[in-house]
């Protein structure tokens, strides 16, 4: 694997700044989810079901905000969108850790609606900062950054919550996010390539021009990828609990993360990209053998293999969206893409939970992998059909 493509991307100051900001602003988002549930259970002395409701409300609010805030980014630019987010989320989280359950539920939902759309901003600014031939490499680095934030955010948040209390930790974590939002507002990175359409043009692009089957298929593939990832994670947690090896959960998740980072770096260095449907099928196929594991050590080894397809699958779908959607509408498109990923992860937990209760964690892993494979095959077949029809419409010379 050559590191030359990465040298070029990391030598680019605008790309480097966007990548670092993306990691720093995602850590509070990933850390808040598990910390918020612990806060409800331990600090407010509520049930896990009530904690899950708060998490679900916050997650749903973030999913709803994605396309809406993304469209505002297209029309009004970064600063006019981020400024209200800083004020509203900062105000909500300055109060939320220190109130009762029902006010917390409301404030978490309101903050979720106005969360800084960092996933959309980070990916757009990374795309804008590099030439087309370096886009996949840059997005792969961003994917690795997401993995690092995903691995470190919850671990640091839980540790700090146990050391200093969940209320003060939740407050500090969110204030760090506010500081990050202020830095983002001050730097105001470009969200479009030089020479692309202006924000005024975004309002003139009908959604019907790009919200077409090709884009919808990519969003469904994104949802299916998180369904496989989160569904298998929940099932593995249940399996470890059944075997009495819950203490090995960190080892398994570390294997997943290491595999994802290695896969993402390798994919970013490839001379040509791969179809997101092909990678989704690969993700489903390499995750399925985890259903055969009978110990934490076996699961950890298989998690490394499954992780190899994680980051490349997400990177390929983001790159494909950037190709099929005009630059002036990319904010909203990335918002829809991110919301579909959130929807896939939100669907995974209850679906897998029902299967685990009725048929065991092995069946749950098989189910999400089969669903992922079905979406991959359907998406690939639809894409091939569209290409065939286009070739027939091109007149012969």
mmCIF file of C-alpha atoms in Angstrom, residues 224-363:
data_model
loop_
_atom_site.group_PDB
_atom_site.id
_atom_site.type_symbol
_atom_site.label_atom_id
_atom_site.label_comp_id
_atom_site.label_asym_id
_atom_site.label_seq_id
_atom_site.Cartn_x
_atom_site.Cartn_y
_atom_site.Cartn_z
ATOM 1 C CA UNK A 224 -28.310 -1.040 5.303
ATOM 2 C CA UNK A 225 -24.626 -0.637 6.204
ATOM 3 C CA UNK A 226 -25.411 0.780 9.655
ATOM 4 C CA UNK A 227 -28.151 -1.824 10.094
ATOM 5 C CA UNK A 228 -25.505 -4.534 9.618
ATOM 6 C CA UNK A 229 -22.920 -2.762 11.775
ATOM 7 C CA UNK A 230 -25.099 -1.775 14.728
ATOM 8 C CA UNK A 231 -27.229 -4.920 14.533
ATOM 9 C CA UNK A 232 -24.200 -7.181 14.719
ATOM 10 C CA UNK A 233 -22.732 -5.092 17.554
ATOM 11 C CA UNK A 234 -25.902 -5.452 19.652
ATOM 12 C CA UNK A 235 -26.049 -9.175 18.911
ATOM 13 C CA UNK A 236 -22.406 -9.642 19.903
ATOM 14 C CA UNK A 237 -23.020 -7.822 23.196
ATOM 15 C CA UNK A 238 -25.877 -10.251 23.880
ATOM 16 C CA UNK A 239 -23.646 -13.209 22.988
ATOM 17 C CA UNK A 240 -20.855 -12.093 25.308
ATOM 18 C CA UNK A 241 -23.379 -11.636 28.098
ATOM 19 C CA UNK A 242 -24.717 -15.151 27.492
ATOM 20 C CA UNK A 243 -21.200 -16.610 27.679
ATOM 21 C CA UNK A 244 -20.392 -14.616 30.825
ATOM 22 C CA UNK A 245 -17.642 -12.724 29.007
ATOM 23 C CA UNK A 246 -19.025 -9.174 29.028
ATOM 24 C CA UNK A 247 -15.667 -7.944 30.298
ATOM 25 C CA UNK A 248 -14.180 -8.728 26.875
ATOM 26 C CA UNK A 249 -16.443 -6.246 25.097
ATOM 27 C CA UNK A 250 -13.623 -3.695 24.825
ATOM 28 C CA UNK A 251 -11.398 -6.273 23.107
ATOM 29 C CA UNK A 252 -14.097 -7.072 20.535
ATOM 30 C CA UNK A 253 -14.849 -3.423 19.772
ATOM 31 C CA UNK A 254 -11.129 -2.672 19.526
ATOM 32 C CA UNK A 255 -10.836 -5.443 16.927
ATOM 33 C CA UNK A 256 -13.700 -3.941 14.958
ATOM 34 C CA UNK A 257 -12.103 -0.493 15.114
ATOM 35 C CA UNK A 258 -8.636 -1.669 14.110
ATOM 36 C CA UNK A 259 -10.063 -3.614 11.168
ATOM 37 C CA UNK A 260 -12.069 -0.598 10.038
ATOM 38 C CA UNK A 261 -9.068 1.735 10.228
ATOM 39 C CA UNK A 262 -6.867 -0.692 8.262
ATOM 40 C CA UNK A 263 -9.591 -1.229 5.661
ATOM 41 C CA UNK A 264 -10.215 2.498 5.340
ATOM 42 C CA UNK A 265 -6.528 3.318 4.873
ATOM 43 C CA UNK A 266 -6.085 0.569 2.279
ATOM 44 C CA UNK A 267 -9.189 1.658 0.368
ATOM 45 C CA UNK A 268 -8.058 5.278 0.325
ATOM 46 C CA UNK A 269 -4.740 4.276 -1.246
ATOM 47 C CA UNK A 270 -6.336 2.257 -4.061
ATOM 48 C CA UNK A 271 -6.003 3.665 -7.574
ATOM 49 C CA UNK A 272 -9.687 3.015 -8.305
ATOM 50 C CA UNK A 273 -12.725 2.979 -6.066
ATOM 51 C CA UNK A 274 -15.266 0.185 -5.722
ATOM 52 C CA UNK A 275 -19.034 0.185 -5.934
ATOM 53 C CA UNK A 276 -20.688 0.855 -2.553
ATOM 54 C CA UNK A 277 -23.050 -2.037 -3.316
ATOM 55 C CA UNK A 278 -20.114 -4.406 -3.791
ATOM 56 C CA UNK A 279 -18.594 -3.241 -0.498
ATOM 57 C CA UNK A 280 -21.947 -3.546 1.310
ATOM 58 C CA UNK A 281 -22.247 -7.122 0.066
ATOM 59 C CA UNK A 282 -18.707 -7.774 1.303
ATOM 60 C CA UNK A 283 -19.547 -6.260 4.686
ATOM 61 C CA UNK A 284 -22.568 -8.538 5.038
ATOM 62 C CA UNK A 285 -20.639 -11.649 3.970
ATOM 63 C CA UNK A 286 -17.632 -11.128 6.260
ATOM 64 C CA UNK A 287 -19.852 -10.217 9.236
ATOM 65 C CA UNK A 288 -22.031 -13.343 8.958
ATOM 66 C CA UNK A 289 -19.355 -15.793 10.284
ATOM 67 C CA UNK A 290 -19.554 -14.032 13.664
ATOM 68 C CA UNK A 291 -22.759 -16.018 14.176
ATOM 69 C CA UNK A 292 -20.605 -19.168 14.410
ATOM 70 C CA UNK A 293 -18.337 -17.834 17.175
ATOM 71 C CA UNK A 294 -18.529 -19.430 20.610
ATOM 72 C CA UNK A 295 -16.088 -17.293 22.615
ATOM 73 C CA UNK A 296 -15.006 -13.676 23.038
ATOM 74 C CA UNK A 297 -11.577 -14.384 21.524
ATOM 75 C CA UNK A 298 -13.135 -15.882 18.393
ATOM 76 C CA UNK A 299 -15.530 -12.950 18.057
ATOM 77 C CA UNK A 300 -12.663 -10.469 18.443
ATOM 78 C CA UNK A 301 -10.715 -12.153 15.644
ATOM 79 C CA UNK A 302 -13.737 -12.215 13.351
ATOM 80 C CA UNK A 303 -14.476 -8.571 14.274
ATOM 81 C CA UNK A 304 -11.150 -7.524 12.754
ATOM 82 C CA UNK A 305 -12.160 -9.187 9.481
ATOM 83 C CA UNK A 306 -15.649 -7.668 9.577
ATOM 84 C CA UNK A 307 -14.186 -4.249 10.368
ATOM 85 C CA UNK A 308 -12.096 -4.236 7.186
ATOM 86 C CA UNK A 309 -15.228 -3.461 5.159
ATOM 87 C CA UNK A 310 -16.738 -0.900 7.576
ATOM 88 C CA UNK A 311 -14.950 2.348 6.694
ATOM 89 C CA UNK A 312 -14.625 1.576 2.934
ATOM 90 C CA UNK A 313 -18.386 0.930 2.662
ATOM 91 C CA UNK A 314 -19.251 4.296 4.218
ATOM 92 C CA UNK A 315 -16.531 6.124 2.259
ATOM 93 C CA UNK A 316 -17.673 4.647 -1.061
ATOM 94 C CA UNK A 317 -21.293 5.671 -0.478
ATOM 95 C CA UNK A 318 -20.298 9.242 0.470
ATOM 96 C CA UNK A 319 -18.048 9.487 -2.590
ATOM 97 C CA UNK A 320 -20.837 8.174 -4.822
ATOM 98 C CA UNK A 321 -23.307 10.733 -3.414
ATOM 99 C CA UNK A 322 -20.817 13.520 -4.159
ATOM 100 C CA UNK A 323 -20.774 12.361 -7.800
ATOM 101 C CA UNK A 324 -24.527 12.059 -8.419
ATOM 102 C CA UNK A 325 -25.568 15.290 -6.639
ATOM 103 C CA UNK A 326 -24.716 18.850 -7.812
ATOM 104 C CA UNK A 327 -22.280 20.681 -5.536
ATOM 105 C CA UNK A 328 -24.891 23.359 -4.796
ATOM 106 C CA UNK A 329 -27.247 20.730 -3.317
ATOM 107 C CA UNK A 330 -24.616 18.623 -1.595
ATOM 108 C CA UNK A 331 -25.424 19.840 1.922
ATOM 109 C CA UNK A 332 -28.989 18.575 1.809
ATOM 110 C CA UNK A 333 -27.905 15.374 0.073
ATOM 111 C CA UNK A 334 -25.296 14.654 2.744
ATOM 112 C CA UNK A 335 -27.980 15.401 5.324
ATOM 113 C CA UNK A 336 -30.284 12.775 3.810
ATOM 114 C CA UNK A 337 -27.382 10.334 3.587
ATOM 115 C CA UNK A 338 -26.487 10.878 7.241
ATOM 116 C CA UNK A 339 -30.126 10.606 8.332
ATOM 117 C CA UNK A 340 -30.457 7.287 6.511
ATOM 118 C CA UNK A 341 -27.389 5.999 8.329
ATOM 119 C CA UNK A 342 -28.955 7.141 11.608
ATOM 120 C CA UNK A 343 -32.235 5.475 10.660
ATOM 121 C CA UNK A 344 -30.443 2.197 9.915
ATOM 122 C CA UNK A 345 -28.727 2.212 13.297
ATOM 123 C CA UNK A 346 -31.965 3.206 15.073
ATOM 124 C CA UNK A 347 -33.856 0.348 13.398
ATOM 125 C CA UNK A 348 -31.139 -2.180 14.201
ATOM 126 C CA UNK A 349 -31.487 -2.194 17.991
ATOM 127 C CA UNK A 350 -35.222 -3.006 18.318
ATOM 128 C CA UNK A 351 -35.177 -5.404 15.353
ATOM 129 C CA UNK A 352 -32.193 -7.327 16.644
ATOM 130 C CA UNK A 353 -33.558 -7.236 20.197
ATOM 131 C CA UNK A 354 -36.753 -8.988 19.132
ATOM 132 C CA UNK A 355 -34.827 -11.666 17.243
ATOM 133 C CA UNK A 356 -32.435 -12.220 20.158
ATOM 134 C CA UNK A 357 -35.343 -12.722 22.547
ATOM 135 C CA UNK A 358 -37.013 -15.237 20.243
ATOM 136 C CA UNK A 359 -34.174 -17.027 18.457
ATOM 137 C CA UNK A 360 -30.816 -16.034 19.955
ATOM 138 C CA UNK A 361 -28.033 -13.658 18.995
ATOM 139 C CA UNK A 362 -26.717 -15.902 16.200
ATOM 140 C CA UNK A 363 -29.997 -15.611 14.294
#
